[in-house]
Short mmCIF file of C-alpha atoms in Angstrom, two decimals:
data_model
loop_
_atom_site.label_atom_id
_atom_site.label_comp_id
_atom_site.label_asym_id
_atom_site.label_seq_id
_atom_site.Cartn_x
_atom_site.Cartn_y
_atom_site.Cartn_z
CA MET H 1 -108.18 -154.64 31.76
CA THR H 2 -106.52 -151.89 33.88
CA PRO H 3 -102.93 -150.72 33.38
CA SER H 4 -101.92 -152.20 36.50
CA GLN H 5 -103.65 -155.36 35.66
CA SER H 6 -101.72 -155.64 32.32
CA ARG H 7 -98.54 -154.93 33.82
CA SER H 8 -99.17 -157.58 36.28
CA ARG H 9 -100.01 -160.19 33.81
CA SER H 10 -96.95 -159.01 31.71
CA ARG H 11 -94.66 -159.97 34.62
CA ARG H 12 -96.37 -163.53 34.63
CA THR H 13 -95.80 -163.98 30.78
CA PRO H 14 -92.76 -166.21 31.44
CA SER H 15 -94.79 -168.81 33.29
CA HIS H 16 -97.68 -168.76 30.89
CA THR H 17 -95.03 -168.91 27.92
CA ALA H 18 -93.59 -171.90 29.59
CA VAL H 19 -96.96 -173.72 29.83
CA ARG H 20 -97.69 -172.97 26.22
CA VAL H 21 -94.38 -174.32 25.07
CA ALA H 22 -94.88 -177.33 27.01
CA HIS H 23 -98.51 -178.07 25.61
CA ALA H 24 -97.06 -177.15 21.89
CA VAL H 25 -94.03 -179.58 22.54
CA LEU H 26 -96.42 -182.37 23.77
CA GLY H 27 -99.02 -181.82 20.95
CA GLY H 28 -96.27 -181.95 18.37
CA LEU H 29 -94.70 -185.25 19.48
CA VAL H 30 -98.29 -186.74 19.80
CA ALA H 31 -98.85 -185.63 15.97
CA ALA H 32 -95.40 -186.87 15.03
CA SER H 33 -96.30 -190.31 16.58
CA TRP H 34 -99.43 -190.59 14.63
CA LEU H 35 -97.63 -189.67 11.44
CA ILE H 36 -94.87 -191.91 11.88
CA LEU H 37 -96.44 -194.77 13.58
CA PRO H 38 -98.84 -195.99 10.63
CA PRO H 39 -96.26 -196.44 8.22
CA ALA H 40 -94.01 -198.18 10.67
CA ARG H 41 -96.61 -200.61 11.49
CA ALA H 42 -97.66 -200.87 8.05
CA GLY H 43 -94.18 -201.99 7.11
CA ALA H 44 -94.32 -204.49 9.91
CA ASP H 45 -97.75 -205.87 9.05
CA ASP H 46 -97.14 -206.23 5.21
CA PRO H 47 -97.47 -209.85 4.24
CA ALA H 48 -94.78 -209.19 1.62
CA ALA H 49 -92.56 -207.89 3.92
CA VAL H 50 -92.86 -210.76 6.55
CA ALA H 51 -92.36 -213.24 3.69
CA ARG H 52 -89.32 -211.58 2.58
CA SER H 53 -87.96 -211.44 6.33
CA ALA H 54 -88.37 -215.34 6.48
CA GLY H 55 -87.42 -215.53 2.57
CA ALA H 56 -84.49 -216.97 0.73
CA THR H 57 -82.33 -214.11 0.15
CA ALA H 58 -80.57 -211.52 2.44
CA ALA H 59 -80.92 -208.63 0.05
CA PRO H 60 -84.83 -208.39 0.04
CA ALA H 61 -84.68 -208.90 4.17
CA ALA H 62 -82.44 -205.85 4.71
CA ALA H 63 -85.17 -203.09 3.84
CA PRO H 64 -87.78 -204.77 6.15
CA GLN H 65 -85.53 -205.19 8.93
CA ASP H 66 -84.72 -201.31 8.61
CA GLY H 67 -88.28 -200.48 8.70
CA THR H 68 -88.95 -202.66 11.72
CA ALA H 69 -86.20 -200.97 13.77
CA THR H 70 -87.69 -197.70 12.98
CA GLY H 71 -91.01 -198.46 14.07
CA ASP H 72 -89.62 -200.15 17.30
CA LEU H 73 -87.65 -196.84 18.17
CA VAL H 74 -90.55 -194.37 17.63
CA PRO H 75 -92.86 -195.30 20.58
CA PRO H 76 -89.86 -194.97 23.15
CA LEU H 77 -88.99 -191.51 21.72
CA VAL H 78 -92.57 -190.19 21.70
CA ALA H 79 -92.86 -191.59 25.25
CA VAL H 80 -89.52 -189.81 26.46
CA GLY H 81 -90.41 -186.59 24.73
CA ALA H 82 -94.14 -186.62 26.35
CA ALA H 83 -92.67 -187.23 29.75
CA GLY H 84 -90.34 -184.32 29.44
CA ALA H 85 -93.06 -182.11 28.22
CA LEU H 86 -95.07 -183.05 31.04
CA ALA H 87 -92.41 -182.76 33.49
CA ALA H 88 -91.56 -179.25 32.26
CA TYR H 89 -95.42 -178.39 32.62
CA ALA H 90 -95.51 -179.94 36.11
CA TYR H 91 -92.46 -177.60 37.07
CA THR H 92 -93.90 -174.47 35.65
CA ARG H 93 -97.16 -175.18 37.40
CA ARG H 94 -95.12 -175.74 40.65
CA ARG H 95 -93.11 -172.47 40.35
CA ARG H 96 -96.21 -170.44 39.66
CA ARG H 97 -97.88 -171.67 42.69
CA ALA H 98 -94.73 -171.18 44.94
CA THR H 99 -95.44 -167.44 45.66
CA THR H 100 -99.06 -168.01 46.59
CA ARG H 101 -99.20 -171.42 48.12
CA THR H 102 -97.84 -173.12 51.20
CA THR H 103 -97.34 -176.83 52.37
CA PRO H 104 -97.06 -177.05 55.89
CA GLY H 105 -97.24 -180.97 55.81
CA GLY H 106 -100.45 -181.37 53.91
CA ASP H 107 -102.22 -180.27 50.72
CA PRO H 108 -101.30 -176.83 49.12
CA GLU H 109 -103.68 -174.11 50.43
CA VAL H 110 -104.16 -170.69 48.85
CA VAL H 111 -102.32 -168.18 51.05
CA PRO H 112 -105.02 -165.74 52.21
CA LEU H 113 -105.05 -162.25 50.49
CA HIS H 114 -104.22 -160.19 53.71
CA GLU H 115 -101.18 -162.56 54.19
CA LEU H 116 -99.80 -161.97 50.86
CA ASP H 117 -100.29 -158.44 51.20
CA ARG H 118 -98.38 -158.30 54.39
CA ARG H 119 -95.65 -160.47 52.60
CA ALA H 120 -95.35 -158.31 49.60
CA ARG H 121 -94.97 -155.04 51.86
CA GLN H 122 -92.42 -156.74 54.21
CA LEU H 123 -90.37 -157.73 51.20
CA LEU H 124 -90.64 -154.18 49.77
CA VAL H 125 -89.08 -152.76 52.95
CA GLU H 126 -86.48 -155.40 53.11
CA ILE H 127 -85.28 -155.04 49.67
CA ASP H 128 -85.37 -151.36 49.73
CA ASP H 129 -83.03 -151.69 52.64
CA CYS H 130 -80.54 -153.87 50.87
CA VAL H 131 -80.74 -151.64 47.81
CA ARG H 132 -79.80 -148.64 49.89
CA VAL H 133 -76.77 -150.50 51.79
CA CYS H 134 -75.61 -151.67 48.46
CA ALA H 135 -75.57 -148.34 47.06
CA GLU H 136 -73.52 -147.05 50.12
CA GLU H 137 -71.14 -149.80 49.95
CA LEU H 138 -70.59 -149.71 46.24
CA SER H 139 -69.76 -145.84 46.52
CA LEU H 140 -66.99 -146.80 49.16
CA ALA H 141 -65.70 -149.62 46.85
CA ALA H 142 -65.56 -147.11 44.00
CA ASP H 143 -63.14 -144.96 45.95
CA ARG H 144 -60.73 -147.70 46.25
CA SER H 145 -61.36 -149.94 43.24
CA ALA H 146 -60.89 -149.85 39.52
CA GLY H 147 -64.03 -149.10 37.65
CA ASP H 148 -64.18 -152.20 35.40
CA ALA H 149 -63.55 -154.25 38.58
CA ILE H 150 -66.98 -152.93 40.18
CA GLU H 151 -68.95 -152.46 36.88
CA PRO H 152 -70.67 -155.86 37.24
CA PHE H 153 -71.88 -154.93 40.61
CA VAL H 154 -73.14 -151.67 39.51
CA TYR H 155 -74.94 -153.53 36.89
CA ASP H 156 -76.52 -155.91 39.52
CA LEU H 157 -77.43 -153.11 41.64
CA ARG H 158 -79.28 -151.30 38.86
CA HIS H 159 -80.99 -154.46 38.06
CA ALA H 160 -82.36 -154.84 41.59
CA GLU H 161 -83.16 -150.96 41.67
CA ALA H 162 -85.39 -151.27 38.33
CA GLU H 163 -87.17 -154.22 40.02
CA LEU H 164 -87.75 -152.57 43.20
CA ALA H 165 -89.05 -149.31 41.42
CA ALA H 166 -91.58 -151.55 39.29
CA ALA H 167 -92.63 -153.26 42.58
CA PHE H 168 -93.17 -149.85 44.38
CA ARG H 169 -95.13 -148.39 41.12
CA LEU H 170 -97.51 -151.80 41.22
CA LEU H 171 -98.25 -150.97 45.11
CA GLN H 172 -98.77 -147.50 44.44
CA ARG H 173 -101.35 -148.20 41.89
CA LEU H 174 -103.21 -150.66 44.40
CA ASP H 175 -103.10 -148.03 47.20
CA GLU H 176 -104.64 -145.54 44.86
CA ALA H 177 -107.37 -147.86 43.51
CA GLU H 178 -108.36 -148.79 47.12
CA ALA H 179 -108.22 -145.01 48.11
CA SER H 180 -110.53 -144.27 45.48
CA GLY H 181 -113.00 -146.96 46.14
CA ALA H 182 -112.31 -148.75 42.83
CA ILE H 183 -110.90 -151.79 44.63
CA PRO H 184 -109.77 -154.62 42.34
CA ALA H 185 -111.22 -157.88 41.99
CA GLU H 186 -109.47 -160.37 44.46
CA ASP H 187 -107.91 -162.49 41.54
CA ASP H 188 -106.61 -159.05 40.20
CA THR H 189 -105.22 -157.90 43.49
CA ARG H 190 -103.51 -161.23 44.03
CA GLU H 191 -101.81 -161.08 40.71
CA ILE H 192 -100.49 -157.61 41.60
CA LEU H 193 -99.10 -158.68 45.01
CA GLU H 194 -97.58 -161.94 43.43
CA GLU H 195 -95.94 -159.76 40.97
CA ILE H 196 -94.54 -157.64 43.78
CA VAL H 197 -93.12 -160.49 45.55
CA ALA H 198 -91.64 -161.99 42.43
CA ARG H 199 -89.93 -158.81 41.65
CA CYS H 200 -88.73 -158.29 45.28
CA GLN H 201 -87.27 -161.88 45.23
CA ASP H 202 -85.66 -161.29 41.82
CA ALA H 203 -83.98 -158.41 43.03
CA GLY H 204 -82.83 -159.94 46.46
CA ARG H 205 -81.70 -163.00 44.56
CA ARG H 206 -79.47 -160.86 42.20
CA LEU H 207 -77.70 -159.06 45.10
CA ASP H 208 -77.31 -162.19 47.06
CA GLU H 209 -75.63 -163.85 44.22
CA ALA H 210 -73.37 -160.84 43.54
CA ALA H 211 -72.34 -160.53 47.31
CA PRO H 212 -69.44 -163.09 47.28
CA GLY H 213 -67.70 -161.51 44.37
CA PHE H 214 -68.12 -158.22 45.80
CA ASP H 215 -66.35 -159.19 48.95
CA GLN H 216 -63.60 -160.51 46.88
CA ILE H 217 -63.30 -156.95 45.28
CA ARG H 218 -63.68 -154.91 48.44
CA ALA H 219 -61.60 -157.37 50.57
CA LEU H 220 -62.34 -155.70 53.99
CA GLU H 221 -60.85 -158.77 55.85
CA ARG H 222 -57.75 -158.82 53.85
CA ASN H 223 -57.37 -154.74 53.88
CA ALA H 224 -58.94 -154.07 57.26
CA VAL H 225 -56.10 -151.33 58.18
CA ALA H 226 -56.32 -149.52 55.00
CA ALA H 227 -59.89 -149.44 55.24
CA VAL H 228 -60.10 -148.35 58.77
CA GLU H 229 -57.68 -145.47 58.16
CA SER H 230 -59.93 -144.55 55.18
CA ALA H 231 -62.91 -144.57 57.45
CA GLU H 232 -61.18 -142.63 60.23
CA PHE H 233 -60.41 -139.76 57.68
CA ARG H 234 -63.96 -139.84 56.63
CA PHE H 235 -64.82 -139.65 60.24
CA ARG H 236 -62.72 -136.43 61.05
CA GLU H 237 -64.43 -134.72 57.85
CA VAL H 238 -67.90 -135.25 59.15
CA ALA H 239 -67.14 -134.34 62.51
CA ALA H 240 -65.51 -131.23 61.67
CA ARG H 241 -68.86 -130.03 59.70
CA THR H 242 -71.11 -130.91 62.54
CA PRO H 243 -70.81 -127.73 64.63
CA ALA H 244 -71.35 -125.75 61.38
CA ALA H 245 -74.49 -127.54 60.80
CA GLU H 246 -75.73 -126.68 64.25
CA ALA H 247 -74.99 -122.92 63.67
CA THR H 248 -76.83 -123.13 60.20
CA ILE H 249 -79.75 -124.31 61.98
CA ALA H 250 -79.65 -121.56 64.59
CA ASP H 251 -79.57 -119.32 61.57
CA LEU H 252 -82.43 -120.66 59.85
CA HIS H 253 -84.55 -120.23 62.87
CA LYS H 254 -83.46 -116.45 63.04
CA ARG H 255 -83.85 -115.68 59.20
CA TYR H 256 -86.98 -117.51 58.43
CA ALA H 257 -90.41 -118.40 60.03
CA SER H 258 -89.98 -120.86 62.86
CA ALA H 259 -91.72 -123.76 61.04
CA THR H 260 -89.04 -123.48 58.22
CA SER H 261 -86.20 -125.16 59.87
CA LEU H 262 -88.38 -128.05 61.71
CA PRO H 263 -87.50 -130.54 58.77
CA VAL H 264 -83.70 -130.43 60.12
CA VAL H 265 -84.28 -129.16 63.68
CA GLY H 266 -82.77 -132.55 65.25
CA ASP H 267 -80.36 -133.45 62.40
CA ALA H 268 -77.27 -132.14 63.93
CA GLU H 269 -78.02 -134.08 67.26
CA GLN H 270 -78.72 -136.89 65.36
CA ALA H 271 -75.50 -136.63 63.30
CA LYS H 272 -73.55 -136.38 66.57
CA ASP H 273 -75.17 -139.50 68.02
CA ARG H 274 -74.33 -141.51 64.93
CA LEU H 275 -70.76 -140.10 65.11
CA VAL H 276 -70.48 -141.41 68.69
CA PHE H 277 -71.63 -144.81 67.44
CA ALA H 278 -68.72 -144.67 64.80
CA THR H 279 -66.32 -143.83 67.27
CA PHE H 280 -67.07 -146.92 69.36
CA HIS H 281 -66.93 -149.42 66.20
CA LEU H 282 -63.99 -147.67 64.68
CA ASN H 283 -61.86 -148.38 67.81
CA GLN H 284 -63.32 -151.73 67.90
CA ALA H 285 -62.19 -152.32 64.19
CA ARG H 286 -58.72 -150.68 64.67
CA GLN H 287 -58.08 -153.21 67.47
CA TYR H 288 -59.18 -156.19 65.72
CA ALA H 289 -57.27 -155.00 62.73
CA ASP H 290 -54.12 -154.70 64.82
CA ARG H 291 -54.54 -158.21 66.20
CA GLY H 292 -54.99 -159.52 62.57
CA ASP H 293 -58.71 -160.58 63.21
CA GLY H 294 -59.96 -159.37 59.81
CA ALA H 295 -63.26 -160.71 60.14
CA LYS H 296 -64.28 -158.95 63.16
CA ALA H 297 -62.54 -155.80 62.06
CA ALA H 298 -64.70 -155.92 58.88
CA ALA H 299 -67.81 -156.22 60.75
CA HIS H 300 -67.29 -153.29 63.27
CA LEU H 301 -65.96 -151.20 60.29
CA ARG H 302 -69.20 -151.76 58.22
CA ALA H 303 -71.00 -150.69 61.44
CA ALA H 304 -68.98 -147.54 61.59
CA GLU H 305 -69.31 -146.99 57.75
CA GLY H 306 -72.95 -146.86 58.01
CA ALA H 307 -73.12 -144.46 60.80
CA LEU H 308 -70.75 -142.33 58.93
CA GLY H 309 -72.94 -142.28 56.04
CA GLN H 310 -75.93 -141.43 57.68
CA ALA H 311 -74.07 -138.52 59.66
CA ALA H 312 -73.01 -137.13 56.45
CA ASP H 313 -76.28 -137.27 55.14
CA LEU H 314 -77.92 -135.48 58.21
CA VAL H 315 -75.27 -132.80 57.83
CA ASN H 316 -75.69 -132.49 54.22
CA GLY H 317 -79.47 -132.07 54.53
CA VAL H 318 -78.94 -129.06 56.82
CA ASP H 319 -76.70 -127.51 54.14
CA ARG H 320 -79.12 -128.23 51.46
CA LEU H 321 -82.17 -126.75 53.04
CA ALA H 322 -80.37 -123.34 53.58
CA GLY H 323 -79.38 -123.29 49.99
CA GLU H 324 -83.03 -124.18 48.94
CA LEU H 325 -84.41 -121.52 51.18
CA ALA H 326 -82.18 -118.91 49.69
CA SER H 327 -82.92 -120.09 46.07
CA ALA H 328 -86.78 -119.99 46.66
CA ALA H 329 -86.57 -116.51 48.50
CA ALA H 330 -84.77 -115.32 45.05
CA GLU H 331 -87.29 -117.20 42.80
CA LEU H 332 -90.37 -115.93 44.71
CA PRO H 333 -90.58 -112.57 42.72
CA ARG H 334 -90.59 -114.38 39.40
CA ALA H 335 -93.30 -116.69 40.61
CA LEU H 336 -95.40 -113.77 41.84
CA ALA H 337 -95.02 -112.20 38.28
CA ALA H 338 -95.90 -115.56 36.58
CA VAL H 339 -99.21 -115.77 38.71
CA GLU H 340 -99.86 -112.21 37.88
CA ALA H 341 -99.66 -112.72 34.18
CA VAL H 342 -101.82 -116.02 34.33
CA ARG H 343 -104.29 -113.73 36.27
CA GLU H 344 -104.45 -110.98 33.68
CA ALA H 345 -104.66 -113.56 30.85
CA ALA H 346 -107.81 -115.21 32.74
CA ARG H 347 -109.46 -111.57 33.03
CA ARG H 348 -108.90 -110.86 29.07
CA LEU H 349 -111.02 -113.98 28.44
CA PRO H 350 -114.41 -113.44 26.83
CA PRO H 351 -117.12 -113.04 29.44
CA ASP H 352 -118.84 -116.57 28.56
CA ARG H 353 -115.29 -118.18 29.53
CA SER H 354 -114.37 -115.63 32.38
CA ALA H 355 -117.56 -116.11 34.13
CA GLY H 356 -116.72 -119.37 35.56
CA LEU H 357 -113.51 -118.18 36.74
CA VAL H 358 -114.80 -115.83 39.48
CA GLY H 359 -113.91 -118.17 42.30
CA GLN H 360 -110.67 -119.31 41.20
CA LEU H 361 -109.54 -115.65 40.69
CA GLY H 362 -110.60 -114.78 44.12
CA HIS H 363 -108.60 -117.52 45.44
CA THR H 364 -105.66 -116.53 43.44
CA GLU H 365 -105.87 -112.96 44.73
CA ALA H 366 -106.23 -114.26 48.43
CA VAL H 367 -102.94 -116.20 47.91
CA LEU H 368 -101.03 -113.36 46.33
CA SER H 369 -102.13 -110.76 48.99
CA ARG H 370 -101.17 -113.33 51.99
CA VAL H 371 -97.90 -113.89 50.28
CA ARG H 372 -97.13 -110.34 49.87
CA HIS H 373 -98.08 -109.62 53.46
CA GLU H 374 -95.68 -112.36 54.82
CA ARG H 375 -92.79 -110.85 52.82
CA ALA H 376 -93.38 -107.41 54.21
CA ALA H 377 -94.25 -108.52 57.63
CA GLY H 378 -90.82 -110.15 58.40
CA PRO H 379 -89.42 -113.70 58.62
CA HIS H 380 -91.27 -116.08 56.36
CA ASP H 381 -91.14 -119.53 54.54
CA PRO H 382 -89.88 -119.08 50.92
CA LEU H 383 -90.27 -122.43 50.01
CA ASP H 384 -93.91 -122.44 51.30
CA ALA H 385 -94.66 -119.40 49.74
CA LEU H 386 -93.24 -120.42 46.40
CA ARG H 387 -95.31 -123.54 46.33
CA ARG H 388 -98.49 -121.79 47.32
CA VAL H 389 -98.07 -119.42 44.63
CA MET H 390 -97.46 -121.91 42.04
CA GLU H 391 -100.40 -123.97 43.24
CA ALA H 392 -102.71 -120.98 42.85
CA ALA H 393 -101.08 -120.02 39.40
CA ALA H 394 -101.52 -123.73 38.24
CA GLY H 395 -105.17 -123.75 39.51
CA LEU H 396 -106.09 -120.75 37.69
CA ALA H 397 -104.28 -121.65 34.56
CA GLU H 398 -106.02 -125.13 34.49
CA ALA H 399 -109.48 -123.52 34.73
CA ALA H 400 -108.59 -120.99 32.00
CA GLY H 401 -107.12 -123.59 29.71
CA GLY H 402 -103.87 -121.62 29.73
CA ASP H 403 -100.35 -122.25 31.00
CA VAL H 404 -98.02 -120.74 33.73
CA PRO H 405 -94.89 -118.90 32.30
CA ASP H 406 -91.75 -121.16 33.66
CA GLY H 407 -94.21 -122.97 35.79
CA ARG H 408 -92.62 -126.23 35.71
CA ALA H 409 -88.96 -124.68 36.50
CA LEU H 410 -90.46 -122.79 39.38
CA ALA H 411 -92.52 -125.55 40.78
CA LEU H 412 -89.51 -127.92 40.74
CA LEU H 413 -87.69 -126.11 43.42
CA PRO H 414 -90.23 -127.01 46.53
CA ALA H 415 -90.89 -130.47 44.91
CA ARG H 416 -87.20 -131.34 45.00
CA SER H 417 -86.78 -129.98 48.27
CA ALA H 418 -89.50 -131.97 49.79
CA LEU H 419 -88.34 -135.19 47.97
CA ALA H 420 -84.68 -134.75 49.24
CA GLY H 421 -85.95 -134.27 52.86
CA ALA H 422 -88.42 -137.31 52.55
CA SER H 423 -85.65 -139.38 51.17
CA CYS H 424 -82.88 -138.12 53.85
CA PHE H 425 -85.28 -138.81 56.73
CA ILE H 426 -86.47 -142.22 55.53
CA GLY H 427 -82.78 -143.36 54.80
CA THR H 428 -81.60 -142.10 58.27
CA HIS H 429 -84.76 -143.94 59.96
CA ARG H 430 -85.14 -146.86 57.81
CA GLY H 431 -84.94 -149.26 60.73
CA VAL H 432 -88.52 -148.27 61.44
CA VAL H 433 -90.24 -146.78 58.43
CA GLY H 434 -92.74 -148.95 56.67
CA SER H 435 -93.92 -149.59 53.03
CA GLU H 436 -96.36 -146.93 52.93
CA ALA H 437 -93.90 -143.96 53.25
CA ARG H 438 -91.40 -145.64 51.04
CA THR H 439 -94.09 -146.27 48.40
CA ARG H 440 -95.07 -142.64 48.31
CA LEU H 441 -91.33 -141.68 47.95
CA ALA H 442 -90.65 -144.16 45.17
CA GLU H 443 -93.66 -142.47 43.21
CA ALA H 444 -92.45 -139.04 43.78
CA GLU H 445 -88.98 -139.80 42.57
CA ARG H 446 -90.55 -141.70 39.39
CA LEU H 447 -92.57 -138.42 38.69
CA LEU H 448 -89.34 -136.24 39.01
CA GLY H 449 -87.21 -138.37 37.27
CA PRO H 450 -85.83 -138.35 33.60
CA GLY H 451 -88.84 -138.10 31.34
CA ALA H 452 -91.03 -136.33 33.74
CA ALA H 453 -93.91 -134.50 32.24
CA GLY H 454 -95.13 -131.11 32.87
CA LEU H 455 -96.40 -129.05 35.94
CA SER H 456 -99.06 -131.49 37.00
CA ASP H 457 -96.58 -134.13 37.52
CA VAL H 458 -94.25 -131.77 39.48
CA ARG H 459 -97.03 -130.76 41.58
CA ARG H 460 -98.15 -134.43 42.33
CA ALA H 461 -94.59 -135.28 43.26
CA ASP H 462 -94.29 -132.51 45.67
CA ASN H 463 -97.55 -133.80 47.47
CA LEU H 464 -96.35 -137.31 47.48
CA ALA H 465 -92.79 -136.60 48.80
CA ARG H 466 -94.62 -134.60 51.76
CA GLU H 467 -97.07 -137.33 52.31
CA ALA H 468 -94.15 -139.84 52.52
CA ARG H 469 -92.42 -137.55 55.04
CA ARG H 470 -95.52 -137.36 57.24
CA LEU H 471 -96.01 -141.24 57.07
CA ALA H 472 -92.41 -141.78 57.88
CA GLU H 473 -92.51 -139.45 60.91
CA ARG H 474 -95.60 -141.45 62.10
CA ASP H 475 -93.76 -144.66 61.82
CA VAL H 476 -91.02 -143.11 63.97
CA ARG H 477 -93.21 -141.82 66.55
CA ALA H 478 -95.15 -145.25 66.79
CA TYR H 479 -91.93 -147.22 67.38
CA GLY H 480 -90.56 -145.05 70.09
CA ASN H 481 -86.86 -145.13 71.60
CA PRO H 482 -85.12 -148.34 70.29
CA ALA H 483 -82.87 -150.23 72.67
CA GLY H 484 -79.21 -150.33 72.00
CA GLY H 485 -78.63 -154.10 72.55
CA ARG H 486 -75.04 -155.15 72.28
CA GLY H 487 -74.17 -152.37 69.60
CA GLY H 488 -72.32 -150.01 72.03
CA ALA H 489 -72.91 -146.32 72.46
CA GLY H 490 -75.20 -144.73 70.10
CA ALA H 491 -76.64 -148.09 69.25
CA GLY H 492 -80.20 -146.88 69.72
CA GLY H 493 -79.87 -144.41 66.79
CA ALA H 494 -78.20 -146.95 64.75
CA VAL H 495 -81.03 -149.33 65.30
CA LEU H 496 -83.45 -146.40 64.29
CA GLY H 497 -81.14 -146.01 61.17
CA GLY H 498 -81.13 -149.67 60.17
CA ILE H 499 -77.60 -149.86 60.56
CA LEU H 500 -78.04 -152.37 63.32
CA LEU H 501 -80.92 -154.98 63.01
CA SER H 502 -83.04 -156.46 65.72
CA ASP H 503 -82.69 -153.78 68.48
CA GLY H 504 -78.87 -153.93 68.38
CA GLU H 505 -78.58 -157.78 68.23
CA GLY H 506 -78.12 -158.28 64.42
CA GLY H 507 -76.42 -156.40 61.55
CA PRO H 508 -74.38 -154.69 60.48
CA MET H 509 -75.76 -154.61 56.69
CA SER H 510 -73.33 -155.36 53.89
CA TYR H 511 -73.72 -155.36 49.89
CA GLY H 512 -76.05 -158.30 49.36
CA GLY H 513 -79.74 -159.22 49.41
CA PRO H 514 -81.72 -160.80 52.15
CA ARG H 515 -79.85 -163.84 52.57
CA THR H 516 -76.37 -162.27 52.77
CA GLY H 517 -76.66 -158.84 53.72
CA GLY H 518 -76.23 -159.45 57.29
CA ARG H 519 -73.35 -162.05 56.90
CA ARG H 520 -71.09 -160.22 59.13
CA ALA H 521 -73.59 -160.02 62.22
CA ALA H 522 -72.03 -163.02 63.94
CA SER H 523 -68.68 -161.21 63.98
CA LEU H 524 -70.13 -158.34 65.68
CA THR H 525 -69.39 -158.97 69.37
#
């Protein structure tokens, strides 16, 4: 059994356990009936007992009457217990079949595998959006609420995040197996997809159940005026930073190679677009709050808050990249020294071991020469140079059976930069980004998270993060320009960012799961 299969089966354990318990209860009751019924019947059929029950004295008759009453009670008790066990078994069977069977007015039929795959991927996107929105709104609530008041909702969100991460991990393993040609058997694939569906449903249900309580804590409808004032203050902060972000992008273009600033080249413009959208909805929220219409004020406020959060992320992304490039430029000499140390160690190996390293040594020399030339020639991309140097060092060290000095620490900088950039892009374009990019991003986050291993994990996370960005950009290009619908100025970008749903006719998103997350949509008119 493969690891993915074992995890899939472990997720289904509760259902199997329930079935086994039902079987055990039924078997135990049947066994008890065989043990109890014979003595009871013997007591009833004993001629002496019958004679005593019809005899002269009351005292001898008392015992047979008790025995007969016990025998009369056992069969109904056994029947009730057996019926309960069978009902539990039938309920468990129905629950197990619920995610893979459909009953459109007829006998249950197995859902086709491709349809189950589509459903699993759709749920992953849906729950990922819910988790992102919940984290955003929970952060806003934490600024205005006591820590103990929001703690239960933090716990609910952490539970949903854990379920979502496990579901993404399952899909990543399934995708890896298919990419390598080792496609699992249909039953195993079905089990994995069922588990993804079950985990997503559990996460969504947990957030849906928490949504009413969260509304009571945040109380946007009751405290609309104060909440609008807080959002307006945040708007002024982000708007003041946007021109500086534009200047930073222009400076990056001058100081580094032209491709270096491509990841953020349009971010300042997108931030301004989100601010235009936020301006419209803040004005609407203010008007409705002044009229005392808390429901509509809250709906427009949530739309504005979502846009402000994405505008801040886009501006922060520009500043973050500028800092990462400066750090990479400072670390590049240390990385060059590390790869030179690995090269010298490889050259000192005995001839029988170094003979097989000729090709790898040649590649390493070429990388070193190219990077040195780029540094001397003028503007270059220090993050890309650092990445290439560490790839060459890791490849040579692996072939020679050695280690790269400070290799993991040096490789972390480009890997974390790629991860942060992909996460920001997917988050600010989540309205159109599919499951594939999100799955690669989740795997990169896992590899760079707590307990991450060595250099190999960091390199793989770097590759996955960059793949996630490429896949997300592909999804955005395929989607084109979204319509704004009734969302007002800047609504096209809000649809792209998942702030408004259904081409501006739905949303805004709030804390909650798939059932409750869009509960304020009707008030956004």
